[in-house]
């Protein structure tokens, strides 16, 4: 009797063992590195001891390289850029950025949370300030769009960087035209149609007003847009693109 039962017991043990190993293997694979779309751009403002904050933009690439850009707000307009490689920890939930200074970041769903010097999550009232949020490459609203081309010509040597931001709160558009700041309203309609109205701007005089004048003319007549891979185009009908924009989190 025992001889007859023994083979079945051995088979049962093998099945349970295989199931346990499979569950353990699945659990080990279920981490930030394997289950999240972690590659992309993360933006936030880190607390600063002697400035208004450190605007930080980190790009994580699939080939395990990164670009980190920082700007000390209220202290300098310079943007410091670092490039390097990063590694994952064994748990697959934390990345280490290796450059002049090494920093560790916990990788969550659409966030990077900077860790303290001992590799632990920062706590306290300022904890949320150490979290960078992942940006959508094709997020039209609340994104700083830098003007890089007007009517097929590259935008260069302007007094200030021309840009616009389409606010999601009140359908307001704001930005700089290369000389003056401006603001107004916009509407989004079906079929990627867009309309700008009630555009007002400051009245400062600059040496070269060509870019400003052309930029404002584009806003008056543009009636549709395209947004692909982080490039925004403003168009009139089916004519050639009148203005091309790229994302720049440091324009102001």
mmCIF file of C-alpha atoms in Angstrom:
data_model
loop_
_atom_site.group_PDB
_atom_site.id
_atom_site.type_symbol
_atom_site.label_atom_id
_atom_site.label_comp_id
_atom_site.label_asym_id
_atom_site.label_seq_id
_atom_site.Cartn_x
_atom_site.Cartn_y
_atom_site.Cartn_z
ATOM 1 C CA UNK A 1 0.000 0.000 0.000
ATOM 2 C CA UNK A 2 2.781 2.393 0.990
ATOM 3 C CA UNK A 3 4.691 1.567 -2.175
ATOM 4 C CA UNK A 4 1.631 2.469 -4.233
ATOM 5 C CA UNK A 5 1.113 5.811 -2.428
ATOM 6 C CA UNK A 6 4.755 6.901 -2.448
ATOM 7 C CA UNK A 7 4.976 7.849 -6.159
ATOM 8 C CA UNK A 8 1.880 10.040 -5.837
ATOM 9 C CA UNK A 9 3.374 11.805 -2.797
ATOM 10 C CA UNK A 10 6.579 12.478 -4.685
ATOM 11 C CA UNK A 11 4.655 13.912 -7.626
ATOM 12 C CA UNK A 12 2.607 16.139 -5.289
ATOM 13 C CA UNK A 13 5.780 17.451 -3.634
ATOM 14 C CA UNK A 14 7.309 18.210 -7.033
ATOM 15 C CA UNK A 15 4.188 20.107 -8.162
ATOM 16 C CA UNK A 16 4.111 22.196 -4.968
ATOM 17 C CA UNK A 17 7.838 22.887 -5.254
ATOM 18 C CA UNK A 18 7.563 23.982 -8.888
ATOM 19 C CA UNK A 19 4.605 26.234 -8.069
ATOM 20 C CA UNK A 20 6.503 27.828 -5.185
ATOM 21 C CA UNK A 21 9.563 28.433 -7.353
ATOM 22 C CA UNK A 22 7.415 29.930 -10.100
ATOM 23 C CA UNK A 23 5.640 32.253 -7.642
ATOM 24 C CA UNK A 24 8.979 33.307 -6.157
ATOM 25 C CA UNK A 25 10.390 33.914 -9.614
ATOM 26 C CA UNK A 26 7.327 35.979 -10.573
ATOM 27 C CA UNK A 27 7.573 37.981 -7.356
ATOM 28 C CA UNK A 28 11.253 38.730 -8.031
ATOM 29 C CA UNK A 29 10.433 39.992 -11.516
ATOM 30 C CA UNK A 30 7.549 42.176 -10.347
ATOM 31 C CA UNK A 31 9.473 45.363 -9.555
ATOM 32 C CA UNK A 32 9.882 48.916 -10.823
ATOM 33 C CA UNK A 33 12.604 47.962 -13.286
ATOM 34 C CA UNK A 34 10.505 45.312 -15.024
ATOM 35 C CA UNK A 35 6.895 46.415 -14.566
ATOM 36 C CA UNK A 36 6.983 50.221 -14.974
ATOM 37 C CA UNK A 37 7.579 52.451 -17.994
ATOM 38 C CA UNK A 38 10.371 54.184 -16.122
ATOM 39 C CA UNK A 39 12.263 55.647 -19.086
ATOM 40 C CA UNK A 40 11.441 59.299 -19.699
ATOM 41 C CA UNK A 41 11.724 62.801 -18.261
ATOM 42 C CA UNK A 42 11.216 63.657 -14.576
ATOM 43 C CA UNK A 43 10.804 67.246 -13.365
ATOM 44 C CA UNK A 44 10.675 68.909 -9.963
ATOM 45 C CA UNK A 45 12.164 71.603 -7.723
ATOM 46 C CA UNK A 46 14.411 70.345 -4.927
ATOM 47 C CA UNK A 47 14.801 72.415 -1.707
ATOM 48 C CA UNK A 48 17.874 74.640 -1.598
ATOM 49 C CA UNK A 49 19.672 76.093 1.433
ATOM 50 C CA UNK A 50 20.649 79.399 -0.185
ATOM 51 C CA UNK A 51 18.269 79.833 -3.141
ATOM 52 C CA UNK A 52 14.579 79.578 -4.019
ATOM 53 C CA UNK A 53 14.934 75.967 -5.094
ATOM 54 C CA UNK A 54 16.872 73.770 -7.485
ATOM 55 C CA UNK A 55 14.863 73.082 -10.635
ATOM 56 C CA UNK A 56 15.821 69.560 -11.632
ATOM 57 C CA UNK A 57 15.138 67.691 -14.876
ATOM 58 C CA UNK A 58 16.327 64.084 -15.138
ATOM 59 C CA UNK A 59 16.029 61.979 -18.285
ATOM 60 C CA UNK A 60 16.394 58.207 -17.890
ATOM 61 C CA UNK A 61 17.134 56.303 -21.083
ATOM 62 C CA UNK A 62 16.583 52.635 -21.941
ATOM 63 C CA UNK A 63 20.328 52.120 -22.452
ATOM 64 C CA UNK A 64 20.894 52.956 -18.738
ATOM 65 C CA UNK A 65 22.285 56.419 -19.416
ATOM 66 C CA UNK A 66 20.902 59.650 -18.007
ATOM 67 C CA UNK A 67 20.971 63.417 -18.424
ATOM 68 C CA UNK A 68 20.487 65.634 -15.398
ATOM 69 C CA UNK A 69 19.904 69.383 -15.695
ATOM 70 C CA UNK A 70 19.738 71.747 -12.713
ATOM 71 C CA UNK A 71 19.171 75.451 -12.232
ATOM 72 C CA UNK A 72 19.472 77.402 -8.956
ATOM 73 C CA UNK A 73 16.337 79.546 -8.970
ATOM 74 C CA UNK A 74 16.695 83.146 -7.816
ATOM 75 C CA UNK A 75 20.481 82.793 -7.876
ATOM 76 C CA UNK A 76 21.489 82.068 -11.453
ATOM 77 C CA UNK A 77 19.927 81.510 -14.862
ATOM 78 C CA UNK A 78 22.680 79.063 -15.800
ATOM 79 C CA UNK A 79 21.657 75.459 -16.413
ATOM 80 C CA UNK A 80 24.172 72.817 -15.318
ATOM 81 C CA UNK A 81 24.098 69.597 -17.358
ATOM 82 C CA UNK A 82 25.451 66.217 -16.287
ATOM 83 C CA UNK A 83 25.549 63.036 -18.352
ATOM 84 C CA UNK A 84 26.384 59.565 -17.156
ATOM 85 C CA UNK A 85 25.227 56.023 -16.520
ATOM 86 C CA UNK A 86 22.929 54.650 -13.849
ATOM 87 C CA UNK A 87 22.453 51.260 -12.241
ATOM 88 C CA UNK A 88 19.561 49.453 -10.578
ATOM 89 C CA UNK A 89 19.761 47.901 -7.114
ATOM 90 C CA UNK A 90 19.116 44.167 -6.638
ATOM 91 C CA UNK A 91 15.486 44.812 -5.645
ATOM 92 C CA UNK A 92 14.883 46.639 -8.929
ATOM 93 C CA UNK A 93 13.270 49.668 -7.272
ATOM 94 C CA UNK A 94 16.127 52.172 -6.928
ATOM 95 C CA UNK A 95 18.530 53.743 -9.411
ATOM 96 C CA UNK A 96 21.948 55.206 -8.690
ATOM 97 C CA UNK A 97 23.031 58.097 -10.905
ATOM 98 C CA UNK A 98 26.808 58.194 -11.192
ATOM 99 C CA UNK A 99 28.377 61.558 -12.018
ATOM 100 C CA UNK A 100 30.272 64.257 -10.102
ATOM 101 C CA UNK A 101 28.000 63.518 -7.146
ATOM 102 C CA UNK A 102 26.205 60.176 -6.763
ATOM 103 C CA UNK A 103 22.488 60.260 -5.951
ATOM 104 C CA UNK A 104 19.998 57.469 -5.333
ATOM 105 C CA UNK A 105 16.362 57.687 -6.444
ATOM 106 C CA UNK A 106 13.464 55.398 -5.621
ATOM 107 C CA UNK A 107 11.495 54.654 -8.798
ATOM 108 C CA UNK A 108 7.721 54.611 -8.368
ATOM 109 C CA UNK A 109 4.817 54.894 -10.768
ATOM 110 C CA UNK A 110 5.550 58.107 -12.703
ATOM 111 C CA UNK A 111 7.884 59.435 -9.982
ATOM 112 C CA UNK A 112 11.514 59.590 -8.917
ATOM 113 C CA UNK A 113 11.947 60.154 -5.168
ATOM 114 C CA UNK A 114 15.418 61.245 -4.105
ATOM 115 C CA UNK A 115 16.793 59.278 -1.174
ATOM 116 C CA UNK A 116 18.994 60.555 1.649
ATOM 117 C CA UNK A 117 22.704 59.805 2.032
ATOM 118 C CA UNK A 118 21.944 56.484 3.721
ATOM 119 C CA UNK A 119 19.626 55.355 0.918
ATOM 120 C CA UNK A 120 16.397 55.880 2.850
ATOM 121 C CA UNK A 121 13.302 57.828 1.808
ATOM 122 C CA UNK A 122 13.286 61.450 2.958
ATOM 123 C CA UNK A 123 10.578 62.157 5.516
ATOM 124 C CA UNK A 124 9.137 65.252 7.163
ATOM 125 C CA UNK A 125 7.337 68.344 5.938
ATOM 126 C CA UNK A 126 9.581 68.720 2.863
ATOM 127 C CA UNK A 127 9.419 65.082 1.755
ATOM 128 C CA UNK A 128 7.159 65.836 -1.225
ATOM 129 C CA UNK A 129 9.644 68.449 -2.453
ATOM 130 C CA UNK A 130 12.160 65.696 -3.185
ATOM 131 C CA UNK A 131 9.849 63.936 -5.643
ATOM 132 C CA UNK A 132 10.279 64.443 -9.396
ATOM 133 C CA UNK A 133 7.255 63.723 -11.583
ATOM 134 C CA UNK A 134 7.415 61.923 -14.921
ATOM 135 C CA UNK A 135 6.327 64.051 -17.869
ATOM 136 C CA UNK A 136 4.364 62.905 -20.882
ATOM 137 C CA UNK A 137 6.288 63.558 -24.085
ATOM 138 C CA UNK A 138 3.043 64.557 -25.800
ATOM 139 C CA UNK A 139 1.419 66.576 -23.012
ATOM 140 C CA UNK A 140 0.108 69.690 -24.757
ATOM 141 C CA UNK A 141 -1.042 71.617 -21.693
ATOM 142 C CA UNK A 142 1.013 73.025 -18.806
ATOM 143 C CA UNK A 143 4.200 72.394 -20.760
ATOM 144 C CA UNK A 144 6.790 75.114 -21.552
ATOM 145 C CA UNK A 145 7.075 75.134 -25.347
ATOM 146 C CA UNK A 146 10.233 76.840 -26.628
ATOM 147 C CA UNK A 147 9.931 78.438 -30.070
ATOM 148 C CA UNK A 148 12.704 76.991 -32.261
ATOM 149 C CA UNK A 149 11.502 77.780 -35.780
ATOM 150 C CA UNK A 150 9.376 80.495 -37.437
ATOM 151 C CA UNK A 151 8.148 80.059 -41.001
ATOM 152 C CA UNK A 152 10.885 77.539 -41.707
ATOM 153 C CA UNK A 153 13.741 79.599 -40.216
ATOM 154 C CA UNK A 154 15.571 78.785 -36.991
ATOM 155 C CA UNK A 155 14.939 81.227 -34.133
ATOM 156 C CA UNK A 156 18.306 82.606 -33.032
ATOM 157 C CA UNK A 157 19.817 85.634 -31.291
ATOM 158 C CA UNK A 158 16.594 86.832 -29.688
ATOM 159 C CA UNK A 159 16.682 89.064 -26.614
ATOM 160 C CA UNK A 160 14.758 86.489 -24.575
ATOM 161 C CA UNK A 161 13.783 82.912 -25.351
ATOM 162 C CA UNK A 162 10.361 82.950 -27.049
ATOM 163 C CA UNK A 163 7.974 80.392 -25.600
ATOM 164 C CA UNK A 164 4.359 79.711 -24.728
ATOM 165 C CA UNK A 165 2.456 77.709 -22.113
ATOM 166 C CA UNK A 166 -1.122 76.514 -22.539
ATOM 167 C CA UNK A 167 -2.630 76.398 -19.057
ATOM 168 C CA UNK A 168 -5.112 73.631 -18.271
ATOM 169 C CA UNK A 169 -6.801 75.555 -15.434
ATOM 170 C CA UNK A 170 -8.423 78.444 -17.281
ATOM 171 C CA UNK A 171 -7.590 78.000 -20.986
ATOM 172 C CA UNK A 172 -5.057 80.793 -20.756
ATOM 173 C CA UNK A 173 -1.995 81.088 -22.964
ATOM 174 C CA UNK A 174 1.073 82.944 -21.731
ATOM 175 C CA UNK A 175 4.708 83.314 -22.622
ATOM 176 C CA UNK A 176 7.330 85.609 -24.100
ATOM 177 C CA UNK A 177 7.576 86.779 -27.692
ATOM 178 C CA UNK A 178 11.382 87.424 -27.513
ATOM 179 C CA UNK A 179 10.935 90.955 -26.190
ATOM 180 C CA UNK A 180 7.601 91.279 -24.407
ATOM 181 C CA UNK A 181 5.568 88.981 -22.233
ATOM 182 C CA UNK A 182 2.099 88.125 -23.499
ATOM 183 C CA UNK A 183 -1.111 86.500 -22.358
ATOM 184 C CA UNK A 184 -4.497 85.621 -23.759
ATOM 185 C CA UNK A 185 -6.985 82.825 -24.276
ATOM 186 C CA UNK A 186 -7.104 79.688 -26.389
ATOM 187 C CA UNK A 187 -9.639 77.045 -27.392
ATOM 188 C CA UNK A 188 -9.063 73.451 -28.436
ATOM 189 C CA UNK A 189 -11.587 71.976 -30.864
ATOM 190 C CA UNK A 190 -12.058 68.605 -32.551
ATOM 191 C CA UNK A 191 -9.596 67.573 -35.200
ATOM 192 C CA UNK A 192 -6.559 69.158 -33.499
ATOM 193 C CA UNK A 193 -7.953 72.620 -34.156
ATOM 194 C CA UNK A 194 -6.847 75.547 -32.001
ATOM 195 C CA UNK A 195 -7.790 79.232 -31.768
ATOM 196 C CA UNK A 196 -6.071 82.055 -29.874
ATOM 197 C CA UNK A 197 -7.851 85.266 -28.837
ATOM 198 C CA UNK A 198 -7.570 88.391 -26.688
ATOM 199 C CA UNK A 199 -3.776 88.347 -26.861
ATOM 200 C CA UNK A 200 -2.267 91.205 -24.834
ATOM 201 C CA UNK A 201 1.432 91.954 -24.315
ATOM 202 C CA UNK A 202 3.688 94.434 -22.596
ATOM 203 C CA UNK A 203 4.932 97.422 -24.606
ATOM 204 C CA UNK A 204 8.685 97.319 -24.095
ATOM 205 C CA UNK A 205 10.745 98.362 -27.142
ATOM 206 C CA UNK A 206 13.629 96.166 -28.279
ATOM 207 C CA UNK A 207 16.294 96.562 -30.962
ATOM 208 C CA UNK A 208 14.916 93.785 -33.143
ATOM 209 C CA UNK A 209 11.164 93.194 -33.154
ATOM 210 C CA UNK A 210 11.063 90.846 -36.160
ATOM 211 C CA UNK A 211 10.675 87.613 -34.189
ATOM 212 C CA UNK A 212 8.062 89.141 -31.890
ATOM 213 C CA UNK A 213 5.979 90.513 -34.779
ATOM 214 C CA UNK A 214 6.042 87.208 -36.664
ATOM 215 C CA UNK A 215 5.283 85.206 -33.524
ATOM 216 C CA UNK A 216 2.237 87.341 -32.744
ATOM 217 C CA UNK A 217 1.046 87.037 -36.356
ATOM 218 C CA UNK A 218 1.222 83.252 -36.074
ATOM 219 C CA UNK A 219 -0.973 83.289 -32.961
ATOM 220 C CA UNK A 220 -3.509 85.452 -34.810
ATOM 221 C CA UNK A 221 -3.972 83.080 -37.750
ATOM 222 C CA UNK A 222 -3.030 79.575 -36.529
ATOM 223 C CA UNK A 223 -6.034 77.260 -36.636
ATOM 224 C CA UNK A 224 -4.594 73.763 -36.082
ATOM 225 C CA UNK A 225 -1.657 71.981 -34.483
ATOM 226 C CA UNK A 226 0.294 68.725 -34.534
ATOM 227 C CA UNK A 227 2.113 67.193 -31.589
ATOM 228 C CA UNK A 228 4.439 64.268 -32.217
ATOM 229 C CA UNK A 229 7.378 63.037 -30.130
ATOM 230 C CA UNK A 230 7.637 66.210 -28.094
ATOM 231 C CA UNK A 231 7.490 68.610 -31.059
ATOM 232 C CA UNK A 232 4.558 71.030 -31.339
ATOM 233 C CA UNK A 233 3.700 72.659 -34.662
ATOM 234 C CA UNK A 234 1.230 75.501 -35.193
ATOM 235 C CA UNK A 235 -0.293 75.560 -38.667
ATOM 236 C CA UNK A 236 -2.744 77.445 -40.872
ATOM 237 C CA UNK A 237 -4.984 75.096 -42.838
ATOM 238 C CA UNK A 238 -2.831 72.674 -44.824
ATOM 239 C CA UNK A 239 -0.043 75.164 -45.355
ATOM 240 C CA UNK A 240 3.523 74.526 -44.227
ATOM 241 C CA UNK A 241 4.179 74.734 -40.484
ATOM 242 C CA UNK A 242 4.313 78.364 -39.338
ATOM 243 C CA UNK A 243 5.895 77.811 -35.917
ATOM 244 C CA UNK A 244 7.709 74.855 -34.363
ATOM 245 C CA UNK A 245 8.211 74.355 -30.626
ATOM 246 C CA UNK A 246 10.172 71.954 -28.427
ATOM 247 C CA UNK A 247 9.833 71.279 -24.717
ATOM 248 C CA UNK A 248 12.216 73.268 -22.501
ATOM 249 C CA UNK A 249 11.594 73.168 -18.759
ATOM 250 C CA UNK A 250 14.000 76.042 -18.114
ATOM 251 C CA UNK A 251 12.422 78.804 -20.199
ATOM 252 C CA UNK A 252 11.081 81.732 -18.176
#
